[in-house]
Tab-separated table of C-alpha atoms and ligand atoms in Angstrom:
chain	number	residue	atom	x	y	z
E	1	MET	CA	7.501	-4.257	3.177
E	2	THR	CA	4.323	-2.685	4.707
E	3	PHE	CA	0.648	-2.454	3.848
E	4	SER	CA	-0.601	0.253	1.731
E	5	GLU	CA	-0.426	3.790	3.180
E	6	THR	CA	-4.151	3.952	3.547
E	7	PHE	CA	-4.391	0.529	5.157
E	8	VAL	CA	-7.002	0.724	7.994
E	9	TRP	CA	-6.125	-0.938	11.279
E	10	GLY	CA	-9.143	-1.349	13.534
E	11	ALA	CA	-10.905	-3.457	15.984
E	12	ALA	CA	-14.705	-4.465	16.219
E	13	THR	CA	-17.560	-5.095	18.741
E	14	ALA	CA	-21.198	-5.564	18.530
E	15	SER	CA	-23.989	-3.730	20.666
E	16	TYR	CA	-25.588	-6.522	22.488
E	17	GLN	CA	-21.996	-8.015	23.254
E	18	ILE	CA	-20.735	-4.810	24.914
E	19	GLU	CA	-23.293	-2.211	25.648
E	20	GLY	CA	-25.323	-3.584	28.580
E	21	ALA	CA	-28.195	-1.120	29.579
E	22	ALA	CA	-30.403	-3.641	28.107
E	23	ARG	CA	-33.554	-1.938	29.773
E	24	GLU	CA	-32.394	1.508	30.207
E	25	ASP	CA	-33.214	4.972	28.548
E	26	GLY	CA	-36.195	3.447	26.593
E	27	LYS	CA	-34.513	0.823	24.880
E	28	GLY	CA	-36.797	-1.985	23.446
E	29	LEU	CA	-36.099	-5.658	23.992
E	30	SER	CA	-34.250	-7.609	21.515
E	31	VAL	CA	-34.450	-11.453	20.799
E	32	TRP	CA	-31.145	-11.845	22.630
E	33	ASP	CA	-32.507	-10.170	25.785
E	34	MET	CA	-35.381	-12.786	25.730
E	35	PHE	CA	-33.317	-15.651	24.699
E	36	CYS	CA	-30.768	-15.095	27.547
E	37	GLN	CA	-33.697	-15.417	29.918
E	38	LYS	CA	-34.453	-18.922	28.971
E	39	ALA	CA	-32.945	-21.426	31.715
E	40	LEU	CA	-30.043	-23.601	30.500
E	41	THR	CA	-29.613	-21.628	27.284
E	42	ILE	CA	-26.442	-19.606	27.882
E	43	TRP	CA	-23.405	-20.774	29.731
E	44	ASN	CA	-23.901	-19.946	33.584
E	45	ASN	CA	-27.085	-18.363	32.769
E	46	GLN	CA	-25.403	-15.056	31.791
E	47	SER	CA	-26.788	-12.341	29.780
E	48	GLY	CA	-25.634	-9.188	27.960
E	49	ASP	CA	-27.746	-7.132	30.644
E	50	ILE	CA	-24.658	-5.256	31.684
E	51	ALA	CA	-21.965	-6.707	29.413
E	52	CYS	CA	-19.103	-4.235	29.369
E	53	ASP	CA	-21.437	-1.509	30.433
E	54	HIS	CA	-20.105	0.364	27.307
E	55	TYR	CA	-23.326	2.387	27.088
E	56	HIS	CA	-21.970	4.223	30.322
E	57	ARG	CA	-18.284	3.958	29.803
E	58	TYR	CA	-17.915	4.726	26.167
E	59	LYS	CA	-15.703	7.661	26.858
E	60	GLU	CA	-13.082	5.569	28.871
E	61	ASP	CA	-13.339	2.876	25.954
E	62	VAL	CA	-12.823	5.260	23.174
E	63	SER	CA	-9.800	6.858	24.993
E	64	LEU	CA	-8.382	3.209	25.338
E	65	MET	CA	-8.884	2.836	21.538
E	66	LYS	CA	-6.858	5.868	21.188
E	67	GLN	CA	-4.109	4.693	23.372
E	68	ILE	CA	-3.891	1.647	21.137
E	69	GLY	CA	-3.722	3.887	18.011
E	70	LEU	CA	-6.714	2.417	16.216
E	71	ASN	CA	-7.404	4.068	12.964
E	72	ALA	CA	-10.998	2.853	12.712
E	73	TYR	CA	-13.595	1.105	15.178
E	74	ARG	CA	-16.182	-1.285	13.787
E	75	LEU	CA	-19.333	-1.062	16.071
E	76	SER	CA	-22.971	-2.082	15.552
E	77	VAL	CA	-26.233	-0.206	16.239
E	78	SER	CA	-28.855	-1.768	18.519
E	79	TRP	CA	-31.966	-1.522	16.411
E	80	PRO	CA	-34.394	-1.742	19.462
E	81	ARG	CA	-32.229	0.815	21.405
E	82	VAL	CA	-33.023	3.291	18.478
E	83	ILE	CA	-36.466	2.177	17.532
E	84	PRO	CA	-37.882	0.307	20.533
E	85	GLU	CA	-40.710	-1.477	18.683
E	86	GLY	CA	-38.633	-1.967	15.535
E	87	THR	CA	-40.823	0.305	13.462
E	88	GLY	CA	-42.558	3.650	14.433
E	89	ALA	CA	-41.433	5.631	17.160
E	90	LEU	CA	-37.765	6.556	17.689
E	91	ASN	CA	-35.951	6.418	21.142
E	92	PRO	CA	-34.288	9.920	21.243
E	93	LYS	CA	-31.983	8.590	24.133
E	94	GLY	CA	-30.960	5.692	22.075
E	95	VAL	CA	-30.058	7.943	18.948
E	96	GLU	CA	-28.247	10.258	21.291
E	97	PHE	CA	-26.031	7.475	22.464
E	98	TYR	CA	-24.647	6.741	19.159
E	99	ASP	CA	-24.432	10.464	18.195
E	100	LYS	CA	-22.170	11.192	21.278
E	101	LEU	CA	-20.088	7.929	20.618
E	102	ILE	CA	-19.304	8.923	17.046
E	103	ASP	CA	-18.404	12.290	18.029
E	104	GLU	CA	-16.257	10.859	20.608
E	105	LEU	CA	-14.423	8.592	18.187
E	106	LEU	CA	-13.948	11.341	15.469
E	107	ALA	CA	-12.718	13.643	18.202
E	108	VAL	CA	-9.589	11.325	18.504
E	109	GLY	CA	-9.121	10.423	14.919
E	110	ILE	CA	-10.854	6.994	14.831
E	111	SER	CA	-13.299	6.399	11.932
E	112	PRO	CA	-16.488	4.724	12.770
E	113	TYR	CA	-17.551	1.581	10.636
E	114	ILE	CA	-21.101	0.980	11.375
E	115	THR	CA	-22.862	-2.419	11.138
E	116	LEU	CA	-26.522	-2.023	11.009
E	117	PHE	CA	-27.303	-5.384	12.255
E	118	HIS	CA	-25.449	-7.607	14.557
E	119	TRP	CA	-28.050	-9.812	15.571
E	120	ASP	CA	-29.991	-8.168	18.138
E	121	TYR	CA	-33.474	-8.104	16.608
E	122	PRO	CA	-36.216	-6.268	17.953
E	123	TYR	CA	-38.505	-8.771	19.866
E	124	GLU	CA	-41.630	-6.825	18.926
E	125	LEU	CA	-40.936	-7.546	15.287
E	126	TYR	CA	-40.155	-11.184	16.128
E	127	GLY	CA	-43.642	-11.280	17.650
E	128	ARG	CA	-44.812	-10.317	14.146
E	129	GLY	CA	-42.956	-13.056	12.325
E	130	GLY	CA	-39.680	-11.770	12.301
E	131	TRP	CA	-37.580	-12.397	9.179
E	132	LEU	CA	-40.394	-14.650	7.948
E	133	ASN	CA	-42.708	-11.595	7.567
E	134	LYS	CA	-42.974	-10.378	4.049
E	135	ASP	CA	-42.802	-6.800	5.512
E	136	SER	CA	-39.322	-7.468	7.201
E	137	PRO	CA	-37.167	-5.983	4.401
E	138	ASP	CA	-39.140	-2.821	4.549
E	139	TRP	CA	-38.947	-2.670	8.513
E	140	PHE	CA	-35.228	-2.863	8.074
E	141	ALA	CA	-35.121	-0.214	5.460
E	142	GLU	CA	-37.077	2.025	7.852
E	143	TYR	CA	-34.527	1.468	10.564
E	144	ALA	CA	-31.521	2.006	8.184
E	145	THR	CA	-33.099	5.313	7.101
E	146	VAL	CA	-33.139	6.556	10.632
E	147	VAL	CA	-29.695	5.579	11.291
E	148	VAL	CA	-28.229	6.722	8.005
E	149	ASP	CA	-30.227	10.183	8.388
E	150	LYS	CA	-28.863	10.620	11.821
E	151	LEU	CA	-25.322	9.562	11.402
E	152	SER	CA	-24.131	9.846	7.793
E	153	ASP	CA	-23.047	13.365	8.195
E	154	ARG	CA	-20.000	11.842	10.031
E	155	VAL	CA	-20.127	8.239	9.199
E	156	LYS	CA	-18.592	6.831	5.821
E	157	HIS	CA	-18.556	3.222	6.230
E	158	TRP	CA	-21.549	1.099	6.519
E	159	ILE	CA	-21.974	-2.746	6.689
E	160	THR	CA	-25.681	-3.869	6.421
E	161	PHE	CA	-25.508	-7.209	8.237
E	162	ASN	CA	-23.083	-9.386	10.150
E	163	GLU	CA	-22.757	-13.011	9.208
E	164	PRO	CA	-26.151	-13.826	8.050
E	165	GLN	CA	-25.082	-17.518	7.835
E	166	VAL	CA	-25.106	-17.469	11.640
E	167	PHE	CA	-27.977	-15.637	12.874
E	168	ILE	CA	-30.177	-17.322	10.183
E	169	ASP	CA	-28.776	-20.778	10.207
E	170	VAL	CA	-27.935	-21.118	13.874
E	171	GLY	CA	-30.740	-18.846	15.193
E	172	HIS	CA	-33.581	-20.138	12.956
E	173	ARG	CA	-32.669	-23.654	11.880
E	174	SER	CA	-30.667	-25.358	14.644
E	175	GLY	CA	-31.960	-23.043	17.308
E	176	TYR	CA	-28.749	-22.701	19.147
E	177	HIS	CA	-28.744	-18.781	19.038
E	178	ALA	CA	-31.526	-16.298	19.428
E	179	PRO	CA	-34.398	-16.435	18.655
E	180	GLY	CA	-33.915	-20.251	19.301
E	181	ASP	CA	-36.195	-21.429	16.460
E	182	LYS	CA	-35.813	-24.799	14.748
E	183	LEU	CA	-37.875	-23.890	11.426
E	184	GLU	CA	-38.732	-26.080	8.382
E	185	PHE	CA	-35.797	-25.678	5.852
E	186	ALA	CA	-38.256	-23.930	3.438
E	187	GLN	CA	-39.004	-21.267	6.239
E	188	VAL	CA	-35.198	-20.905	7.038
E	189	LEU	CA	-34.833	-20.060	3.228
E	190	THR	CA	-37.632	-17.656	3.389
E	191	ALA	CA	-36.084	-15.872	6.043
E	192	ALA	CA	-32.851	-15.837	4.419
E	193	HIS	CA	-34.490	-14.435	1.303
E	194	ASN	CA	-35.859	-11.537	3.239
E	195	VAL	CA	-32.697	-10.765	4.744
E	196	LEU	CA	-31.140	-10.436	1.317
E	197	LEU	CA	-33.854	-7.974	0.100
E	198	ALA	CA	-33.286	-6.252	3.369
E	199	HIS	CA	-29.742	-5.972	2.711
E	200	GLY	CA	-30.373	-4.485	-0.859
E	201	LYS	CA	-33.036	-2.034	0.571
E	202	ALA	CA	-30.460	-0.831	3.155
E	203	VAL	CA	-27.903	-0.199	0.471
E	204	GLN	CA	-30.423	1.870	-1.448
E	205	VAL	CA	-31.121	3.852	1.410
E	206	ILE	CA	-27.385	4.350	2.131
E	207	ARG	CA	-26.837	5.638	-1.351
E	208	ALA	CA	-29.983	7.753	-1.302
E	209	HIS	CA	-29.499	9.313	2.056
E	210	SER	CA	-25.927	9.573	2.818
E	211	ARG	CA	-24.795	13.140	3.424
E	212	VAL	CA	-21.033	12.541	2.770
E	213	GLU	CA	-19.677	10.077	0.272
E	214	SER	CA	-20.169	6.748	1.792
E	215	GLN	CA	-19.160	3.034	1.308
E	216	ALA	CA	-21.131	0.039	1.932
E	217	GLY	CA	-20.850	-3.698	2.315
E	218	LEU	CA	-22.151	-6.866	3.790
E	219	ALA	CA	-19.989	-8.811	6.343
E	220	LEU	CA	-20.134	-12.639	5.577
E	221	ALA	CA	-18.908	-15.231	7.871
E	222	GLY	CA	-16.102	-16.534	5.716
E	223	ILE	CA	-15.946	-20.215	5.069
E	224	VAL	CA	-12.573	-20.684	4.095
E	225	ARG	CA	-10.885	-23.796	2.253
E	226	ILE	CA	-7.081	-24.174	2.445
E	227	PRO	CA	-5.690	-26.036	-0.315
E	228	ALA	CA	-3.723	-29.099	1.296
E	229	THR	CA	-0.826	-28.487	-1.114
E	230	GLU	CA	-0.013	-25.641	-3.427
E	231	SER	CA	-0.580	-27.985	-6.405
E	232	PRO	CA	-2.962	-26.476	-9.079
E	233	GLU	CA	-5.203	-29.521	-8.419
E	234	ASP	CA	-5.501	-28.917	-4.746
E	235	VAL	CA	-5.830	-25.209	-5.191
E	236	GLU	CA	-8.725	-25.709	-7.639
E	237	ALA	CA	-10.472	-28.200	-5.348
E	238	ALA	CA	-10.267	-25.794	-2.448
E	239	ARG	CA	-11.736	-23.037	-4.691
E	240	GLN	CA	-14.504	-25.181	-5.877
E	241	SER	CA	-15.357	-26.248	-2.442
E	242	MET	CA	-15.412	-22.817	-0.964
E	243	PHE	CA	-17.870	-21.624	-3.798
E	244	SER	CA	-20.406	-24.503	-3.542
E	245	VAL	CA	-23.334	-25.372	-1.615
E	246	ARG	CA	-22.963	-28.907	-0.292
E	247	ALA	CA	-25.404	-29.403	2.472
E	248	ARG	CA	-29.036	-28.375	3.169
E	249	ASN	CA	-28.484	-25.372	5.305
E	250	CYS	CA	-27.511	-21.814	4.747
E	251	TRP	CA	-23.961	-22.372	6.098
E	252	SER	CA	-22.250	-21.552	2.743
E	253	ASN	CA	-20.590	-18.299	0.933
E	254	THR	CA	-22.435	-18.597	-2.151
E	255	TRP	CA	-25.955	-18.814	-0.968
E	256	TRP	CA	-25.418	-15.293	0.070
E	257	ALA	CA	-22.750	-13.916	-1.879
E	258	GLU	CA	-23.996	-14.800	-5.345
E	259	PRO	CA	-27.378	-13.162	-4.980
E	260	VAL	CA	-25.653	-10.079	-3.628
E	261	PHE	CA	-22.641	-9.879	-6.145
E	262	PHE	CA	-24.176	-11.684	-9.143
E	263	GLY	CA	-27.857	-11.212	-8.795
E	264	ARG	CA	-28.682	-14.978	-8.645
E	265	TYR	CA	-28.846	-17.875	-6.429
E	266	PRO	CA	-26.113	-20.556	-7.121
E	267	GLU	CA	-27.355	-23.550	-9.438
E	268	ASP	CA	-25.933	-26.250	-7.023
E	269	GLY	CA	-27.857	-24.683	-4.083
E	270	LEU	CA	-31.050	-24.404	-6.244
E	271	ALA	CA	-30.783	-28.112	-7.296
E	272	LEU	CA	-30.238	-29.441	-3.696
E	273	PHE	CA	-32.701	-27.203	-1.913
E	274	GLY	CA	-35.404	-28.012	-4.657
E	275	ASP	CA	-38.950	-27.136	-3.566
E	276	ASP	CA	-37.722	-25.513	-0.512
E	277	VAL	CA	-36.372	-22.356	-2.272
E	278	PRO	CA	-39.036	-19.666	-1.725
E	279	ALA	CA	-40.930	-17.875	-4.604
E	280	ILE	CA	-38.591	-15.213	-5.899
E	281	GLY	CA	-40.438	-12.152	-6.886
E	282	ASP	CA	-39.430	-10.646	-10.517
E	283	ARG	CA	-37.562	-7.612	-8.946
E	284	ASP	CA	-36.197	-9.432	-6.058
E	285	MET	CA	-32.642	-10.062	-7.556
E	286	LYS	CA	-32.381	-6.506	-8.827
E	287	THR	CA	-33.036	-5.303	-5.296
E	288	ILE	CA	-30.648	-7.719	-3.678
E	289	CYS	CA	-27.761	-7.139	-6.238
E	290	GLN	CA	-26.690	-3.613	-5.410
E	291	PRO	CA	-23.216	-2.421	-6.284
E	292	LEU	CA	-21.099	-2.762	-3.222
E	293	ASP	CA	-17.585	-0.839	-2.395
E	294	PHE	CA	-15.972	-3.623	-0.705
E	295	PHE	CA	-16.172	-7.406	0.242
E	296	ALA	CA	-16.264	-7.649	4.080
E	297	VAL	CA	-15.560	-10.854	5.623
E	298	ASN	CA	-15.027	-12.449	9.192
E	299	ILE	CA	-12.163	-15.041	9.021
E	300	TYR	CA	-11.077	-17.080	12.166
E	301	SER	CA	-10.003	-20.352	10.527
E	302	GLY	CA	-10.424	-22.641	7.465
E	303	SER	CA	-10.569	-26.488	6.617
E	304	MET	CA	-8.046	-28.333	4.554
E	305	THR	CA	-9.049	-29.452	1.107
E	306	ARG	CA	-7.519	-31.488	-1.620
E	307	ALA	CA	-8.517	-32.982	-4.971
E	308	GLY	CA	-9.763	-36.528	-4.326
E	309	LYS	CA	-8.975	-39.331	-6.881
E	310	ASP	CA	-12.089	-38.379	-8.957
E	311	GLY	CA	-10.827	-34.734	-8.948
E	312	GLN	CA	-13.607	-33.644	-6.670
E	313	PRO	CA	-12.845	-31.646	-3.403
E	314	GLU	CA	-12.129	-33.694	-0.546
E	315	ARG	CA	-11.774	-32.718	3.139
E	316	VAL	CA	-8.328	-33.366	4.797
E	317	SER	CA	-8.192	-33.928	8.639
E	318	PHE	CA	-6.071	-31.635	10.742
E	319	PRO	CA	-3.039	-33.216	12.175
E	320	VAL	CA	-3.224	-34.742	15.679
E	321	GLY	CA	-2.198	-32.147	18.082
E	322	GLN	CA	-3.530	-29.445	15.659
E	323	ALA	CA	-3.321	-26.074	17.682
E	324	MET	CA	-6.611	-24.830	18.921
E	325	THR	CA	-7.840	-21.531	20.611
E	326	THR	CA	-9.702	-21.846	23.976
E	327	PHE	CA	-13.094	-21.803	21.906
E	328	GLN	CA	-11.640	-24.950	20.178
E	329	THR	CA	-11.128	-23.110	16.865
E	330	PRO	CA	-8.322	-24.509	14.826
E	331	VAL	CA	-5.439	-22.057	14.333
E	332	ARG	CA	-5.024	-21.912	10.661
E	333	PRO	CA	-3.235	-18.625	9.733
E	334	GLU	CA	-3.314	-19.597	5.909
E	335	ALA	CA	-7.045	-18.890	5.930
E	336	LEU	CA	-6.176	-15.281	6.017
E	337	TYR	CA	-4.193	-15.730	2.824
E	338	TRP	CA	-6.474	-18.105	0.870
E	339	GLY	CA	-9.874	-16.561	2.050
E	340	PRO	CA	-9.094	-13.136	0.895
E	341	ARG	CA	-7.342	-14.360	-2.323
E	342	PHE	CA	-10.236	-16.603	-3.368
E	343	PHE	CA	-12.884	-13.926	-2.483
E	344	TRP	CA	-11.040	-11.319	-4.251
E	345	GLU	CA	-10.707	-13.378	-7.336
E	346	ARG	CA	-14.160	-14.418	-7.612
E	347	TYR	CA	-15.887	-11.000	-6.588
E	348	ASN	CA	-13.506	-8.591	-7.717
E	349	LEU	CA	-13.943	-6.000	-4.829
E	350	PRO	CA	-11.249	-4.830	-2.238
E	351	ILE	CA	-11.303	-6.869	0.802
E	352	ILE	CA	-11.786	-5.723	4.341
E	353	ILE	CA	-11.204	-8.222	7.094
E	354	THR	CA	-14.125	-7.219	9.450
E	355	GLU	CA	-13.232	-9.797	12.101
E	356	ASN	CA	-10.153	-12.010	13.085
E	357	GLY	CA	-8.931	-12.925	16.555
E	358	MET	CA	-8.979	-15.576	19.253
E	359	SER	CA	-10.331	-16.359	22.555
E	360	ASN	CA	-7.672	-17.223	25.031
E	361	VAL	CA	-7.271	-18.293	28.863
E	362	ASP	CA	-6.495	-14.729	29.980
E	363	TRP	CA	-6.277	-13.696	33.546
E	364	VAL	CA	-4.580	-10.921	35.587
E	365	SER	CA	-1.131	-12.120	36.593
E	366	LEU	CA	0.499	-11.391	40.083
E	367	ASP	CA	2.161	-8.366	38.434
E	368	GLY	CA	-1.209	-6.903	37.639
E	369	LYS	CA	-0.730	-7.380	33.842
E	370	VAL	CA	-2.490	-9.608	31.348
E	371	HIS	CA	0.026	-11.753	29.348
E	372	ASP	CA	-1.429	-13.410	26.328
E	373	PRO	CA	1.457	-14.509	24.252
E	374	GLN	CA	-0.739	-16.939	22.347
E	375	ARG	CA	-3.018	-14.145	21.048
E	376	ILE	CA	0.112	-12.180	19.933
E	377	ASP	CA	1.396	-15.249	18.126
E	378	TYR	CA	-2.085	-15.845	16.639
E	379	LEU	CA	-2.334	-12.365	15.415
E	380	ASN	CA	1.214	-12.276	14.060
E	381	ARG	CA	0.837	-15.342	12.106
E	382	TYR	CA	-2.588	-14.378	10.565
E	383	LEU	CA	-1.369	-10.846	9.756
E	384	LEU	CA	1.693	-12.336	8.008
E	385	GLU	CA	-0.637	-14.438	5.707
E	386	LEU	CA	-2.765	-11.319	5.083
E	387	LYS	CA	0.427	-9.474	4.246
E	388	LYS	CA	1.445	-12.179	1.865
E	389	ALA	CA	-2.015	-11.850	0.126
E	390	TYR	CA	-1.413	-8.275	-0.260
E	391	LYS	CA	2.018	-8.976	-1.677
E	392	ASP	CA	0.353	-11.203	-4.114
E	393	ASP	CA	-1.844	-8.298	-5.356
E	394	VAL	CA	-4.936	-9.101	-3.327
E	395	GLN	CA	-6.459	-5.822	-2.615
E	396	VAL	CA	-6.924	-5.437	1.009
E	397	LEU	CA	-8.276	-2.172	2.499
E	398	GLY	CA	-8.335	-3.036	6.210
E	399	TYR	CA	-8.129	-5.360	9.097
E	400	PHE	CA	-10.417	-5.334	12.279
E	401	GLN	CA	-9.295	-7.449	15.171
E	402	TRP	CA	-12.191	-9.047	17.069
E	403	SER	CA	-12.466	-7.816	19.662
E	404	ILE	CA	-11.133	-4.387	21.364
E	405	MET	CA	-12.392	-5.866	24.656
E	406	ASP	CA	-13.541	-9.027	26.272
E	407	ASN	CA	-17.239	-9.326	26.079
E	408	PHE	CA	-20.470	-11.465	25.814
E	409	GLU	CA	-19.694	-14.344	23.682
E	410	TRP	CA	-23.298	-15.164	22.891
E	411	ARG	CA	-24.104	-18.655	24.027
E	412	GLU	CA	-20.893	-19.035	25.857
E	413	GLY	CA	-21.544	-15.984	27.967
E	414	TYR	CA	-18.352	-14.453	29.490
E	415	LYS	CA	-16.357	-17.624	29.269
E	416	GLU	CA	-14.565	-16.679	26.054
E	417	ARG	CA	-12.186	-13.782	26.115
E	418	PHE	CA	-11.412	-12.270	22.662
E	419	GLY	CA	-10.294	-8.820	23.792
E	420	LEU	CA	-7.155	-6.776	23.440
E	421	ILE	CA	-8.436	-5.180	26.537
E	422	TYR	CA	-9.282	-7.426	29.582
E	423	VAL	CA	-12.502	-6.592	31.401
E	424	ASP	CA	-12.853	-7.504	35.028
E	425	PHE	CA	-16.618	-7.926	34.938
E	426	PRO	CA	-17.646	-7.433	38.489
E	427	THR	CA	-15.791	-4.226	38.723
E	428	GLN	CA	-15.806	-3.293	35.103
E	429	LYS	CA	-11.887	-2.394	35.343
E	430	ARG	CA	-10.249	-2.335	32.128
E	431	ILE	CA	-6.626	-3.670	31.550
E	432	LEU	CA	-4.712	-3.332	28.332
E	433	LYS	CA	-3.395	-7.011	27.558
E	434	ASP	CA	0.227	-7.400	26.154
E	435	SER	CA	-1.519	-8.026	22.715
E	436	ALA	CA	-3.023	-4.586	22.847
E	437	TYR	CA	0.497	-3.017	23.293
E	438	TRP	CA	1.840	-5.340	20.630
E	439	TYR	CA	-1.004	-4.343	18.134
E	440	LYS	CA	-0.145	-0.525	18.887
E	441	GLU	CA	3.356	-1.345	17.410
E	442	VAL	CA	1.769	-2.961	14.356
E	443	ILE	CA	-0.342	-0.284	13.746
E	444	ALA	CA	2.354	2.357	14.353
E	445	SER	CA	4.689	0.448	11.877
E	446	ASN	CA	1.771	-0.221	9.424
E	447	GLY	CA	2.548	-3.933	9.688
E	448	ALA	CA	6.327	-3.708	9.015
E	449	ASN	CA	7.091	-5.199	12.626
E	450	LEU	CA	5.134	-8.243	11.582
E	451	ASP	CA	8.365	-9.948	10.443
E	452	LYS	CA	10.359	-9.147	13.412
E	453	LEU	CA	10.426	-12.540	14.925
F	501	NOJ	C1	-18.320	-13.681	14.892
F	501	NOJ	C2	-19.329	-12.637	15.555
F	501	NOJ	O1	-19.627	-11.751	14.330
F	501	NOJ	C3	-19.048	-12.170	16.687
F	501	NOJ	O2	-20.199	-11.568	17.373
F	501	NOJ	C4	-18.567	-13.196	17.661
F	501	NOJ	O3	-18.249	-12.823	19.037
F	501	NOJ	C5	-17.032	-13.695	16.990
F	501	NOJ	N1	-17.260	-14.220	15.745
F	501	NOJ	C6	-16.317	-14.784	17.793
F	501	NOJ	O4	-16.968	-15.704	17.999
């Protein structure tokens, strides 16, 4: 059994993680450019200054994507590369880069999926209050208009934001990511609310300005609960836990998804956050709740949940010796069954897995190749679970592996290698890993070869 005929096989990246050329051709600075300059912030004081030098090597990279046989490539646009100060004057060279990249992809039959924001916020706007500024949703809408006007004659798939949970919560509450702020919780919620408004406004821009029929969505970090057993009680406990707000942070599915899909904040979150919830304007929820075409979600793992004695969800620890990736992410393939299934049941939109993959201890072997059997096994296991979800009538439109190439893993610098393509950073030489050849076969067989063990 294979996936649907139209199933999309892709891989993903993000601008700051691969482009480099941080101060070239008129690009403005982003909060990540500045954050990386702070001593002891990033592993080994690394930065995305050069990264994979994709800005200069995009042609080679696209030809490698073609070699792997990708149907689609998910990339993000760097806001300060296009509008250096975040609002106002455009940077023609920045626009030209994306223009040429899109043409290069289309010339070899790869569909671009564009994420408008994957964390590299313009530093100038941060100086004006960033996401706390009440004008910030309009700044984002202005930027979205520029990108959509320039690229929507060729781009059909748009994702407004990547993992708002991470850049808001980790960037503004715990301060572990750029811009590195540790705001009061009420302010964090204000920033989150402005991001939701920005999302809604950007979708309106996509609908109004697209020159071809387009599709839009938002990519959440999927916080997945796996039922400890398949008993109805455990399944219900996992479902409940996945769709609840249980802690005073922005690290949940529902604080983001319910406004976007249902036009209201979740009751449990409102009760728990109390007076910290910002004043919500009369029309805010209408703006935020724009119809979307798919439910995009990044899924890497999940935690185990069962029904406790009182019937309430209870976390179950992983067994001793739980398999872990190099980044210490538990290997839990069932997350790619239960995550899509629960999201599909609740939000009723076709699912796109916008990220899934693992970091591994990859290096070049004496034979000059990069052998990554763990990654092949990880992807195989996860994709089998996705296939099972598909067989159980969960509508799944596509899958994007993270990442097409090794890149700058934020706080971890270049320590974590997630790529299908190995990058030797000092020379910028690329080598297809074994997993890239394996993925090529998966794509060519539309997933039929996943059962071939
Ligand atoms: C999620 C983020 O979207 C991406 O930027 C990051 O590199 C991967 N996960 C891996 O941690």
